[in-house]
Structures are given as structure tokens and as C-alpha cells.
mmCIF file of C-alpha atoms in Angstrom:
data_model
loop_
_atom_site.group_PDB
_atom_site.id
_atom_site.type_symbol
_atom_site.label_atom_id
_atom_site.label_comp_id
_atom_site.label_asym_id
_atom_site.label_seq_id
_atom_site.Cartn_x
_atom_site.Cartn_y
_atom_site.Cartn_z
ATOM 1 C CA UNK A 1 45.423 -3.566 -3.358
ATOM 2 C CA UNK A 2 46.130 -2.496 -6.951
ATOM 3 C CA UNK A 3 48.683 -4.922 -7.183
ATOM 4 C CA UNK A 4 46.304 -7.526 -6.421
ATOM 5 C CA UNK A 5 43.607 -6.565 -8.604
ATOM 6 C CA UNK A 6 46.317 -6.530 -11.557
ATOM 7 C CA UNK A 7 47.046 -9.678 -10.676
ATOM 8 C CA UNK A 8 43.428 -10.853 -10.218
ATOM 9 C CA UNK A 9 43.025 -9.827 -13.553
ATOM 10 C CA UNK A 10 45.838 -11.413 -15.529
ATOM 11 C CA UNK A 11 45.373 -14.584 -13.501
ATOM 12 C CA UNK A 12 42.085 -14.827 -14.464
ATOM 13 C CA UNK A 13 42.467 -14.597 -17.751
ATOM 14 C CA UNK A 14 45.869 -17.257 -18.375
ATOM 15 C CA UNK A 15 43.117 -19.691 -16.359
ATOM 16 C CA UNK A 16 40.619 -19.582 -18.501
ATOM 17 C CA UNK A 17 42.737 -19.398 -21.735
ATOM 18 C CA UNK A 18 44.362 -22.691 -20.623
ATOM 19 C CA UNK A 19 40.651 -23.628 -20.364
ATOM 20 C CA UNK A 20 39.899 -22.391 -23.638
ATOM 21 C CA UNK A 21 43.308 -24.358 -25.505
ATOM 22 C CA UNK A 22 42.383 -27.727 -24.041
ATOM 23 C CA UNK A 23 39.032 -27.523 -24.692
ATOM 24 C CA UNK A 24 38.255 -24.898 -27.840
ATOM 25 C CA UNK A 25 34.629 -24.470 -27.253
ATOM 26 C CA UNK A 26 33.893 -20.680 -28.399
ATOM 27 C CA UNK A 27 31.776 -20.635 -25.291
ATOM 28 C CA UNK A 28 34.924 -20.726 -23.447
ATOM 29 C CA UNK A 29 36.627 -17.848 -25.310
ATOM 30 C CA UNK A 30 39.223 -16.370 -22.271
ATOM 31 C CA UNK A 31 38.298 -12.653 -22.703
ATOM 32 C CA UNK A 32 34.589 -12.966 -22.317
ATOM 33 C CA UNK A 33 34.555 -15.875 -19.451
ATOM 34 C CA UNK A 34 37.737 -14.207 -17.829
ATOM 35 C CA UNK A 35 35.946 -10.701 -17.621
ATOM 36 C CA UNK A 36 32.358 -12.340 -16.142
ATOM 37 C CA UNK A 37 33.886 -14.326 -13.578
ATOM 38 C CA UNK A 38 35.953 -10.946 -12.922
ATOM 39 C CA UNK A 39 32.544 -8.588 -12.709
ATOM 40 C CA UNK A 40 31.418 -11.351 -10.582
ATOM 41 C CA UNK A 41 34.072 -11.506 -7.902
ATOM 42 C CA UNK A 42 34.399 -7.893 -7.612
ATOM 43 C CA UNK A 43 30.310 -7.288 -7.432
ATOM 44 C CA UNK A 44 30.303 -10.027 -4.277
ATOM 45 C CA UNK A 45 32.580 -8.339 -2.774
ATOM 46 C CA UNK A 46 31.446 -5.012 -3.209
ATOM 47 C CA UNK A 47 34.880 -3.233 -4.715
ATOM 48 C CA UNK A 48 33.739 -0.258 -6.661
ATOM 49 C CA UNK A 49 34.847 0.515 -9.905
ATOM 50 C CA UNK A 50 37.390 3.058 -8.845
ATOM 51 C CA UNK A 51 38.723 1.322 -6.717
ATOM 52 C CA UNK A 52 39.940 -1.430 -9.096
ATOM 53 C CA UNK A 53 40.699 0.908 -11.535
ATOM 54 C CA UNK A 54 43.202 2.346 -9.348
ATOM 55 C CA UNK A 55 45.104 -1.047 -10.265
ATOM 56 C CA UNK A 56 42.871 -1.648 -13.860
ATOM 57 C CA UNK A 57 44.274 1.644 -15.327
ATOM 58 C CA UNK A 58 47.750 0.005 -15.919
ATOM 59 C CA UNK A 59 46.230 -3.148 -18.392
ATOM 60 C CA UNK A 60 43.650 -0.197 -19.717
ATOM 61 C CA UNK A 61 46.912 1.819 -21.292
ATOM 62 C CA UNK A 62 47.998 -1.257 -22.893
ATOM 63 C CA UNK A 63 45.110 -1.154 -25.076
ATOM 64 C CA UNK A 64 46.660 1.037 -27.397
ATOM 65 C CA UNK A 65 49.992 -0.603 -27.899
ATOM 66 C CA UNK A 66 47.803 -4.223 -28.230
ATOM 67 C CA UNK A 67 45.720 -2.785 -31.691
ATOM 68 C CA UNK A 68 48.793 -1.575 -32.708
ATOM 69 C CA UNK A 69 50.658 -5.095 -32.689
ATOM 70 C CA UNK A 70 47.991 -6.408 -34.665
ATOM 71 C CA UNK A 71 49.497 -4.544 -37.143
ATOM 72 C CA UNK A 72 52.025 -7.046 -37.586
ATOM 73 C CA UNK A 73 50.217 -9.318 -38.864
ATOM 74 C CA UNK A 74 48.520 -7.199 -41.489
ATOM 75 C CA UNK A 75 51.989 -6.060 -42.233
ATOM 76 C CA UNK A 76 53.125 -9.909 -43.200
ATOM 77 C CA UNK A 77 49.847 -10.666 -44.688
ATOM 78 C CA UNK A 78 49.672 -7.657 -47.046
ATOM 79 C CA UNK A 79 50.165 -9.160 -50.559
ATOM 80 C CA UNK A 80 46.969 -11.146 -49.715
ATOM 81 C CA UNK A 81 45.397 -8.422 -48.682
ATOM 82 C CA UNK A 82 46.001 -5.917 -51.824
ATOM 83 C CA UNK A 83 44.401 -9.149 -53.737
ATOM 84 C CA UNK A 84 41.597 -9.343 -51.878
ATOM 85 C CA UNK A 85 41.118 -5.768 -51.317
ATOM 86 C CA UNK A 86 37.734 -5.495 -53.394
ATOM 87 C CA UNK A 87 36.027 -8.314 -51.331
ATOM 88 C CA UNK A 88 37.463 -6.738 -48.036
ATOM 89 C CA UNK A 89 35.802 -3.369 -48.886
ATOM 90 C CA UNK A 90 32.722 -5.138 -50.262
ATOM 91 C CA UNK A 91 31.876 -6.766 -47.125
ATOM 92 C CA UNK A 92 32.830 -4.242 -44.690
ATOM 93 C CA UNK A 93 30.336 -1.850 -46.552
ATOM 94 C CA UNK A 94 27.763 -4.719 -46.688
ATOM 95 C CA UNK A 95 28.288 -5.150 -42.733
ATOM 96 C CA UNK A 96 28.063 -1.437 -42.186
ATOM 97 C CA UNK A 97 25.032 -1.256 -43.931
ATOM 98 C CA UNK A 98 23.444 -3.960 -42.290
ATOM 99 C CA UNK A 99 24.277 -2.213 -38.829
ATOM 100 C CA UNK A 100 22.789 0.878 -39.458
ATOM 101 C CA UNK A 101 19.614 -0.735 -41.072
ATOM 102 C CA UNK A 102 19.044 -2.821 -38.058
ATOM 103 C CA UNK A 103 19.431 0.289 -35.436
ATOM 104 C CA UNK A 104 17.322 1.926 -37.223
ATOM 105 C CA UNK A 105 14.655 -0.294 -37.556
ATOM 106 C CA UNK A 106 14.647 -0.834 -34.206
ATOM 107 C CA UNK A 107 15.062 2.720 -32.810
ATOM 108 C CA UNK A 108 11.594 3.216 -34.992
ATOM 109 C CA UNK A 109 9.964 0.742 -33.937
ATOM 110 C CA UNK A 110 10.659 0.845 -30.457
ATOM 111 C CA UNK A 111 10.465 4.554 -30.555
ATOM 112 C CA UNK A 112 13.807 5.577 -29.141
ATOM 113 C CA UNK A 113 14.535 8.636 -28.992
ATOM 114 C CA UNK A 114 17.174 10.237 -31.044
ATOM 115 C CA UNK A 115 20.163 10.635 -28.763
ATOM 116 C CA UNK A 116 19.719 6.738 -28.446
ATOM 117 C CA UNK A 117 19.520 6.245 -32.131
ATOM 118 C CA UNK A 118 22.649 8.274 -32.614
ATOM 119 C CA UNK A 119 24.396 5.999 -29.381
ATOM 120 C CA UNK A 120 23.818 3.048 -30.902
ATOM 121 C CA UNK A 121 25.385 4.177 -34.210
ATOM 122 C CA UNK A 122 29.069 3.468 -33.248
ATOM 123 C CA UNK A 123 28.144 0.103 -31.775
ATOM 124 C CA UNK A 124 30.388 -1.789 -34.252
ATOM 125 C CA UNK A 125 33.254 0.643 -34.264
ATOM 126 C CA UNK A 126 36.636 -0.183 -31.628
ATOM 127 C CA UNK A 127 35.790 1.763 -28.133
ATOM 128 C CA UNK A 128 38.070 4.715 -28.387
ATOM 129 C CA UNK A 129 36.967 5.019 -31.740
ATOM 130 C CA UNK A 130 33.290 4.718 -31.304
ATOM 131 C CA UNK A 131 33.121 6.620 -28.106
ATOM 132 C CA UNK A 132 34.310 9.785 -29.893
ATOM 133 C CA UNK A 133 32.300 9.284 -32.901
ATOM 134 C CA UNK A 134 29.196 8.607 -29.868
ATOM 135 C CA UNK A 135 29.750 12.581 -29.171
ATOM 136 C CA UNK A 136 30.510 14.125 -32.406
ATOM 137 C CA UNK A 137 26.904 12.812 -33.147
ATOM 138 C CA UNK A 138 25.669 14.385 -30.369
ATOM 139 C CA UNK A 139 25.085 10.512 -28.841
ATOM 140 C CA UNK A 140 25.801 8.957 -24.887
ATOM 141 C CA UNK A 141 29.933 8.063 -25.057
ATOM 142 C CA UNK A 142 29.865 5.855 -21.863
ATOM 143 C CA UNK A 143 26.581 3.779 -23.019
ATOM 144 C CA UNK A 144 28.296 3.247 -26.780
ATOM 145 C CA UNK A 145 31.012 2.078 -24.738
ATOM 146 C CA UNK A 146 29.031 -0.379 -22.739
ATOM 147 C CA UNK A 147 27.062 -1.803 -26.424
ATOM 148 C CA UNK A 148 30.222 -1.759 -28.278
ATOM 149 C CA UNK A 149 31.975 -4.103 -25.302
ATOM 150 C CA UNK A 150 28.259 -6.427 -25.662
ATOM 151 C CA UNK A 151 28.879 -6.352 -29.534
ATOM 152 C CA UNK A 152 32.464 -7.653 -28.989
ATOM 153 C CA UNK A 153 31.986 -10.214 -26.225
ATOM 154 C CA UNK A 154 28.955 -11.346 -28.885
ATOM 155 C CA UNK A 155 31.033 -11.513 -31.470
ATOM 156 C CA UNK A 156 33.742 -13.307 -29.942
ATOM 157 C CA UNK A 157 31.602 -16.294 -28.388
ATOM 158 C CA UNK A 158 28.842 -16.779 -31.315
ATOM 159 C CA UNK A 159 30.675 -15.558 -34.097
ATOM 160 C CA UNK A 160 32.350 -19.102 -34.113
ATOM 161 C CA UNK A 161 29.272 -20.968 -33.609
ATOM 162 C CA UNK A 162 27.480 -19.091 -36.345
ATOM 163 C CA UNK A 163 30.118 -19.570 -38.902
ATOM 164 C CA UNK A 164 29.962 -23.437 -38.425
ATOM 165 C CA UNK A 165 26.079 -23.381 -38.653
ATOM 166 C CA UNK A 166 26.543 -21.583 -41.780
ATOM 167 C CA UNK A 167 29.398 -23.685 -42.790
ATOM 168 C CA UNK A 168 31.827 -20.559 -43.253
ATOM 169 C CA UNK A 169 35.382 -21.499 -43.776
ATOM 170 C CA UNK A 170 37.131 -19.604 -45.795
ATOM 171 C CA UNK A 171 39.354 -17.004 -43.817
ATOM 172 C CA UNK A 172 38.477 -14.108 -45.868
ATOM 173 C CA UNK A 173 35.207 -14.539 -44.806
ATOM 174 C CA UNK A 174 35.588 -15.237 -41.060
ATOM 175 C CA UNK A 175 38.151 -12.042 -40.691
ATOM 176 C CA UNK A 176 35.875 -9.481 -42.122
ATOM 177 C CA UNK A 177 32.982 -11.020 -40.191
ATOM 178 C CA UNK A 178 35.273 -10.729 -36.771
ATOM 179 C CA UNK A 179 36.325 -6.979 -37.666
ATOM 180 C CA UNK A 180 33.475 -5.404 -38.936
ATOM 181 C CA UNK A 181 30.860 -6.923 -36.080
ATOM 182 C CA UNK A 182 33.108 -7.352 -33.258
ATOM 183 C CA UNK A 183 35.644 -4.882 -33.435
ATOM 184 C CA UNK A 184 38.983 -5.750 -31.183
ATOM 185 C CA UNK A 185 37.082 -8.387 -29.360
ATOM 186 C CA UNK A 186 36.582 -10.391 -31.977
ATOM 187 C CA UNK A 187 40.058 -9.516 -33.978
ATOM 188 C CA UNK A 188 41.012 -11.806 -30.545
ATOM 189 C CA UNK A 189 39.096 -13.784 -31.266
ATOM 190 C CA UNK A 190 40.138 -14.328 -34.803
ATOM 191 C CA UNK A 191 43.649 -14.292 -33.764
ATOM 192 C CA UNK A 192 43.053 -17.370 -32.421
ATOM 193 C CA UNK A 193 41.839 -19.154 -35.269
ATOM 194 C CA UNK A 194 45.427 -18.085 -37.308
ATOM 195 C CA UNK A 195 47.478 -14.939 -38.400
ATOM 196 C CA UNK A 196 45.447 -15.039 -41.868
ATOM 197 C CA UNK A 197 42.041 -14.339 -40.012
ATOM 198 C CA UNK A 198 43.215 -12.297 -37.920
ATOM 199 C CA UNK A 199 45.222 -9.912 -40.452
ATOM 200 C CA UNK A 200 41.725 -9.894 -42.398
ATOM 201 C CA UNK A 201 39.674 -9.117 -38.940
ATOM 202 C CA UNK A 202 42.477 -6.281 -38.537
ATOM 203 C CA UNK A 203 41.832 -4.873 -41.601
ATOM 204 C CA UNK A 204 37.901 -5.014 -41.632
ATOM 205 C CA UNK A 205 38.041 -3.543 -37.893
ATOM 206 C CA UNK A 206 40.175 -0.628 -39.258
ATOM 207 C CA UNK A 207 37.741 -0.050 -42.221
ATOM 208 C CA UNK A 208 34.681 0.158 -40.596
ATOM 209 C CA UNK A 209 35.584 2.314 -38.231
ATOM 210 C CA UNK A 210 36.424 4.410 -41.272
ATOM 211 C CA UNK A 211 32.995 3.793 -43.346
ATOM 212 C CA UNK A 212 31.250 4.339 -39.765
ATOM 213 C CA UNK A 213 32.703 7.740 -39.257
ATOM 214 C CA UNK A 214 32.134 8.470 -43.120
ATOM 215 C CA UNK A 215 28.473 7.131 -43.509
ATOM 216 C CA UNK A 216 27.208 8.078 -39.833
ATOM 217 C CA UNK A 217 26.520 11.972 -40.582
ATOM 218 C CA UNK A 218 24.235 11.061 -43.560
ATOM 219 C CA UNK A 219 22.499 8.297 -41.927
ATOM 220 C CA UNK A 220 21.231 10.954 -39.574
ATOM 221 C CA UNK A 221 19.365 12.578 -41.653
ATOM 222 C CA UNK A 222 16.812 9.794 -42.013
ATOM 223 C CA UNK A 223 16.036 9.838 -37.722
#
């Protein structure tokens, strides 16, 4: 049966992102409509988590090597990057900032409590990243997990729509927005869109995880 969720899994996913070359509607982006139709199945036909994990464990360890290979990238791209470097850090601080203001606005004004507050924290950070950060601030790991997956699937399937309402075009601008909101989701997602976005969304993803980590233990001492 592992076998066959495996290949559940990677089947789903080369469907849909067929689907998702032919007809490049962000709506259609293959991680997020692979992974519902996935939680779908599985729910309907009442396979517990642990059970396809038992098969799921093998594409989870390849979650490492696949953020490292986005290196590569990065690696071709870096003259453009060391030129743009001050913009890069700009906006990754500027996204940062925005993500902290808005949890904590809303943590005060729906008067969460502070473990929640200090949950939501991470929620723009990559997973392995964000869960550890989650417990070094004394947060829930397995419910940053769960908001920093919504962040990314968000990321992935608006971000596109939001940058053509706004008419953003420049690939600067689309990378950092990709990296900093939408962590390894949405560096997918850039990927997509060319190596120069998603070098940019590499870079940005890698950065705010970094500001995050840095910024976190001072924003705590405003809950």
C-alpha cells in the first residue's frame, strides 16, 4: 500500500501540472490542486494519516535535497543578486514587518492568547525552519506547521493574481514577494514564472527566515 500511495501522490501531481502548462491559470497551480484533490481522496476513503505516511515519508525526505537545488539557481543568478542586494534586503524587512504587524493586530484584537500570538509568528518562515523557531518561542510547532503550509498554498495561487491586479512585473519584485510571504511554496511557484524569479524568491525565502529568527525575540516583548 505504500507503494501505491507514492504513486497516488506523484501521479497526482504530473496530472495536474500538465493541467496547469496548458492552461496557466494560477488557480490551477499543481502543488496546491494536486495536494486538495489528494486530502480529498484519502478523507473519502478514510486512510489515516499514518497510514499514508508509511509510503509519504519517502517524498517528505526529499524536501531537503529540493530547497537545496534551488540553490542553483541563486548560484547562476548571483551577479544580479549582489546588485540588487539593497532592494532584496529592503523588501524582505518591509515584508517581515508587515507580518508581524498584522499578527499582532489581530492576536489583540481578537484576544488570543499568547502561545497563539507566538505560533503565528513563524507563519512566513519555510516549515522546518518555522516549526523550530514555533518552540524556541515557547509557540504550538504542529499548528505553525499547518499556517505556514495555508501561507504557502496562498501565496502560490493569489500571489499571481495579485501581482497582475497591481500590475507587478518586474522580477525583482515578484521573487521577494514569493519568498518572503510564501516561503518554498511559492519559490515553486516562482520557479515557474523563470530562473530570475525564482533565484530572487530563493533568496528572499532564505532571508526572512533569517530576519524572522532575528526580530521574533524582540517582537515579544510587546504581547
Amino acid at each position: 500500500m505504500a507503494v501505491l500511495y507514492v504513486g497516488l501522490t506523484i501521479g497526482l501531481y504530473l496530472l495536474f501540472r500538465e493541467l496547469y502548462r496548458r492552461v496557466k491559470h494560477p488557480l490551477l497551480s499543481p502543488v496546491a490542486t494536486s495536494g486538495l484533490v489528494l486530502i480529498l481522496l484519502l478523507s473519502n476513503l478514510d486512510v489515516p494519516y499514518s497510514t499514508y505516511m508509511a509510503g509519504g515519508q519517502w517524498i517528505d525526505k526529499l524536501l531537503g535535497p529540493a530547497v537545496v537545488a534551488f540553490a542553483y539557481p541563486m548560484y547562476y543568478h548571483r551577479k544580479l543578486i549582489r546588485k540588487n542586494w539593497v532592494p532584496l534586503l529592503g523588501g524582505v524587512s518591509m515584508a517581515v514587518l508587515v507580518t508581524f504587524t498584522v499578527v499582532f493586530s489581530w492576536a489583540n484584537f481578537l484576544g488570543l492568547q499568547s502561545k497563539i500570538f507566538r505560533t503565528l509568528l513563524p507563519e512566513s518562515v519555510t516549515t522546518p525552519i518555522a516549526m523550530d523557531l514555533s518552540r524556541q518561542l515557547g509557540g504550538i510547532p504542529s499548528l505553525t506547521a499547518i499556517m505556514v503550509v495555508f501561507a504557502g498554498m496562498c501565496g502560490a495561487v493569489l500571489g499571481p493574481l495579485l501581482y497582475r491586479w497591481i500590475r507587478v512585473d518586474h522580477p525583482l519584485g515578484r521573487g521577494v514577494g514569493f519568498g518572503s510571504a510564501s516561503h518554498g511554496v511559492g519559490t515553486a511557484q516562482a520557479m515557474e514564472e523563470g530562473e530570475i524569479v525564482g533565484a530572487i524568491s530563493t533568496v528572499s525565502m532564505t532571508l526572512t527566515a533569517m530576519v524572522t529568527a532575528g526580530v521574533s525575540l524582540w517582537a515579544l516583548e510587546f504581547v
